Amino acid sequence: MVWRQRSSGEINGGLGHWTLAIVHLPFQSILHFDSFADEETWRDDSEDVFKMIWRLADLASMTINREGWISRPVMVSPVQRNGYDCGIWILACMAAVFRGFDAISLDESDIARF
């Protein structure tokens, strides 16, 4: 899993926005979680994650097929409407993945109880 803070001044006053990339090496796939479900963010982050995978594989002298990888969003509808809960959403998504799920089943009213 890879998470990163993105500069998103238009979203929350320049404080940043956290997204999560879940890398499945055996399946050559990346699942991208963004609580705002921003397609541009997902595509930009996916390119950066691909580059990071290749660099880390090279450093570890690992052979990874660079063809046939797919990247897709975990969700296409936003679950967050405020400018400060993205980190909690990332933790909730990570907890769901560690429990064997691909996505979370919470909505915004549930996140405060997470």
PDB file of C-alpha atoms in Angstrom:
ATOM      1  CA  MET A   1       0.000   0.000   0.000  1.00  0.00           C
ATOM      2  CA  VAL A   2       1.130   3.483  -0.794  1.00  0.00           C
ATOM      3  CA  TRP A   3      -0.450   6.639   0.512  1.00  0.00           C
ATOM      4  CA  ARG A   4       0.472  10.178  -0.286  1.00  0.00           C
ATOM      5  CA  GLN A   5      -0.496  13.698   0.473  1.00  0.00           C
ATOM      6  CA  ARG A   6      -1.470  15.693  -2.576  1.00  0.00           C
ATOM      7  CA  SER A   7      -1.426  19.459  -2.734  1.00  0.00           C
ATOM      8  CA  SER A   8      -5.070  20.418  -3.203  1.00  0.00           C
ATOM      9  CA  GLY A   9      -5.459  24.080  -2.417  1.00  0.00           C
ATOM     10  CA  GLU A  10      -8.823  24.304  -4.115  1.00  0.00           C
ATOM     11  CA  ILE A  11     -10.221  21.542  -1.900  1.00  0.00           C
ATOM     12  CA  ASN A  12      -9.197  22.510   1.609  1.00  0.00           C
ATOM     13  CA  GLY A  13      -7.143  25.673   1.716  1.00  0.00           C
ATOM     14  CA  GLY A  14      -3.808  24.165   0.686  1.00  0.00           C
ATOM     15  CA  LEU A  15      -3.518  21.639   3.510  1.00  0.00           C
ATOM     16  CA  GLY A  16      -3.369  18.673   1.142  1.00  0.00           C
ATOM     17  CA  HIS A  17      -5.459  15.610   0.418  1.00  0.00           C
ATOM     18  CA  TRP A  18      -4.526  11.985   1.138  1.00  0.00           C
ATOM     19  CA  THR A  19      -5.117   9.155  -1.328  1.00  0.00           C
ATOM     20  CA  LEU A  20      -4.251   5.454  -1.174  1.00  0.00           C
ATOM     21  CA  ALA A  21      -2.877   3.063  -3.799  1.00  0.00           C
ATOM     22  CA  ILE A  22      -3.163  -0.665  -3.118  1.00  0.00           C
ATOM     23  CA  VAL A  23      -0.621  -2.577  -5.214  1.00  0.00           C
ATOM     24  CA  HIS A  24      -1.267  -6.249  -5.998  1.00  0.00           C
ATOM     25  CA  LEU A  25       2.004  -7.495  -7.521  1.00  0.00           C
ATOM     26  CA  PRO A  26       0.800 -11.029  -8.403  1.00  0.00           C
ATOM     27  CA  PHE A  27      -2.262  -9.631 -10.194  1.00  0.00           C
ATOM     28  CA  GLN A  28      -0.396  -6.691 -11.746  1.00  0.00           C
ATOM     29  CA  SER A  29      -3.025  -4.283 -10.521  1.00  0.00           C
ATOM     30  CA  ILE A  30      -3.360  -1.089  -8.562  1.00  0.00           C
ATOM     31  CA  LEU A  31      -6.547  -0.142  -6.741  1.00  0.00           C
ATOM     32  CA  HIS A  32      -6.758   3.563  -6.052  1.00  0.00           C
ATOM     33  CA  PHE A  33      -8.824   4.992  -3.197  1.00  0.00           C
ATOM     34  CA  ASP A  34      -9.685   8.693  -3.194  1.00  0.00           C
ATOM     35  CA  SER A  35     -12.489   9.763  -0.864  1.00  0.00           C
ATOM     36  CA  PHE A  36     -13.331  12.574  -3.308  1.00  0.00           C
ATOM     37  CA  ALA A  37     -13.402  10.078  -6.232  1.00  0.00           C
ATOM     38  CA  ASP A  38     -11.480  12.498  -8.465  1.00  0.00           C
ATOM     39  CA  GLU A  39     -10.621  10.743 -11.742  1.00  0.00           C
ATOM     40  CA  GLU A  40      -7.747  13.110 -12.550  1.00  0.00           C
ATOM     41  CA  THR A  41      -6.140  12.405  -9.158  1.00  0.00           C
ATOM     42  CA  TRP A  42      -6.556   8.659  -9.681  1.00  0.00           C
ATOM     43  CA  ARG A  43      -4.891   8.751 -13.105  1.00  0.00           C
ATOM     44  CA  ASP A  44      -2.014  10.999 -11.952  1.00  0.00           C
ATOM     45  CA  ASP A  45      -1.390   8.937  -8.820  1.00  0.00           C
ATOM     46  CA  SER A  46      -1.486   5.681 -10.787  1.00  0.00           C
ATOM     47  CA  GLU A  47       1.266   6.885 -13.120  1.00  0.00           C
ATOM     48  CA  ASP A  48       3.413   7.862 -10.132  1.00  0.00           C
ATOM     49  CA  VAL A  49       2.790   4.508  -8.422  1.00  0.00           C
ATOM     50  CA  PHE A  50       3.743   2.621 -11.597  1.00  0.00           C
ATOM     51  CA  LYS A  51       7.031   4.550 -11.720  1.00  0.00           C
ATOM     52  CA  MET A  52       7.686   3.817  -8.042  1.00  0.00           C
ATOM     53  CA  ILE A  53       7.022   0.079  -8.537  1.00  0.00           C
ATOM     54  CA  TRP A  54       9.532  -0.061 -11.406  1.00  0.00           C
ATOM     55  CA  ARG A  55      12.172   1.857  -9.402  1.00  0.00           C
ATOM     56  CA  LEU A  56      11.771  -0.331  -6.330  1.00  0.00           C
ATOM     57  CA  ALA A  57      11.855  -3.494  -8.445  1.00  0.00           C
ATOM     58  CA  ASP A  58      15.056  -2.291 -10.114  1.00  0.00           C
ATOM     59  CA  LEU A  59      16.661  -1.473  -6.750  1.00  0.00           C
ATOM     60  CA  ALA A  60      15.709  -4.920  -5.423  1.00  0.00           C
ATOM     61  CA  SER A  61      16.877  -6.624  -8.635  1.00  0.00           C
ATOM     62  CA  MET A  62      13.343  -8.002  -8.988  1.00  0.00           C
ATOM     63  CA  THR A  63      11.979  -8.976 -12.346  1.00  0.00           C
ATOM     64  CA  ILE A  64       8.498  -7.545 -12.799  1.00  0.00           C
ATOM     65  CA  ASN A  65       6.588  -7.633 -16.050  1.00  0.00           C
ATOM     66  CA  ARG A  66       5.901  -4.029 -16.991  1.00  0.00           C
ATOM     67  CA  GLU A  67       3.202  -4.910 -19.505  1.00  0.00           C
ATOM     68  CA  GLY A  68      -0.419  -5.693 -18.781  1.00  0.00           C
ATOM     69  CA  TRP A  69      -0.789  -3.753 -15.535  1.00  0.00           C
ATOM     70  CA  ILE A  70      -4.184  -2.259 -14.757  1.00  0.00           C
ATOM     71  CA  SER A  71      -5.209   0.533 -12.442  1.00  0.00           C
ATOM     72  CA  ARG A  72      -8.740   1.267 -11.350  1.00  0.00           C
ATOM     73  CA  PRO A  73     -10.490   3.324  -8.701  1.00  0.00           C
ATOM     74  CA  VAL A  74     -11.956   1.655  -5.640  1.00  0.00           C
ATOM     75  CA  MET A  75     -15.017   3.899  -5.974  1.00  0.00           C
ATOM     76  CA  VAL A  76     -16.354   6.371  -8.510  1.00  0.00           C
ATOM     77  CA  SER A  77     -18.647   8.396  -6.241  1.00  0.00           C
ATOM     78  CA  PRO A  78     -17.295  10.658  -3.494  1.00  0.00           C
ATOM     79  CA  VAL A  79     -17.791   9.610   0.132  1.00  0.00           C
ATOM     80  CA  GLN A  80     -16.224  12.721   1.676  1.00  0.00           C
ATOM     81  CA  ARG A  81     -17.672  16.215   1.477  1.00  0.00           C
ATOM     82  CA  ASN A  82     -15.579  18.089   4.027  1.00  0.00           C
ATOM     83  CA  GLY A  83     -11.947  19.124   3.740  1.00  0.00           C
ATOM     84  CA  TYR A  84     -10.439  17.285   6.694  1.00  0.00           C
ATOM     85  CA  ASP A  85     -11.496  13.605   6.946  1.00  0.00           C
ATOM     86  CA  CYS A  86      -9.425  12.161   4.081  1.00  0.00           C
ATOM     87  CA  GLY A  87      -6.842  10.635   6.438  1.00  0.00           C
ATOM     88  CA  ILE A  88      -9.561   8.824   8.384  1.00  0.00           C
ATOM     89  CA  TRP A  89     -11.012   7.541   5.090  1.00  0.00           C
ATOM     90  CA  ILE A  90      -7.557   6.213   4.150  1.00  0.00           C
ATOM     91  CA  LEU A  91      -7.290   4.365   7.472  1.00  0.00           C
ATOM     92  CA  ALA A  92     -10.797   2.916   7.019  1.00  0.00           C
ATOM     93  CA  CYS A  93      -9.911   1.702   3.524  1.00  0.00           C
ATOM     94  CA  MET A  94      -6.652   0.169   4.779  1.00  0.00           C
ATOM     95  CA  ALA A  95      -8.555  -1.629   7.559  1.00  0.00           C
ATOM     96  CA  ALA A  96     -11.013  -3.020   4.991  1.00  0.00           C
ATOM     97  CA  VAL A  97      -8.154  -4.259   2.773  1.00  0.00           C
ATOM     98  CA  PHE A  98      -6.396  -5.905   5.732  1.00  0.00           C
ATOM     99  CA  ARG A  99      -9.673  -7.688   6.466  1.00  0.00           C
ATOM    100  CA  GLY A 100      -9.816  -9.040   2.902  1.00  0.00           C
ATOM    101  CA  PHE A 101     -12.145  -6.534   1.229  1.00  0.00           C
ATOM    102  CA  ASP A 102     -11.464  -4.347  -1.814  1.00  0.00           C
ATOM    103  CA  ALA A 103     -13.573  -1.420  -0.635  1.00  0.00           C
ATOM    104  CA  ILE A 104     -15.195   0.091   2.401  1.00  0.00           C
ATOM    105  CA  SER A 105     -18.893   0.041   3.162  1.00  0.00           C
ATOM    106  CA  LEU A 106     -19.064   3.213   5.231  1.00  0.00           C
ATOM    107  CA  ASP A 107     -20.707   6.490   4.404  1.00  0.00           C
ATOM    108  CA  GLU A 108     -19.886   9.940   5.703  1.00  0.00           C
ATOM    109  CA  SER A 109     -22.163   9.613   8.734  1.00  0.00           C
ATOM    110  CA  ASP A 110     -20.265   6.440   9.783  1.00  0.00           C
ATOM    111  CA  ILE A 111     -16.730   7.808   9.522  1.00  0.00           C
ATOM    112  CA  ALA A 112     -16.843   9.664  12.869  1.00  0.00           C
ATOM    113  CA  ARG A 113     -17.460   6.329  14.603  1.00  0.00           C
ATOM    114  CA  PHE A 114     -14.583   4.609  12.785  1.00  0.00           C
TER     115      PHE A 114
END
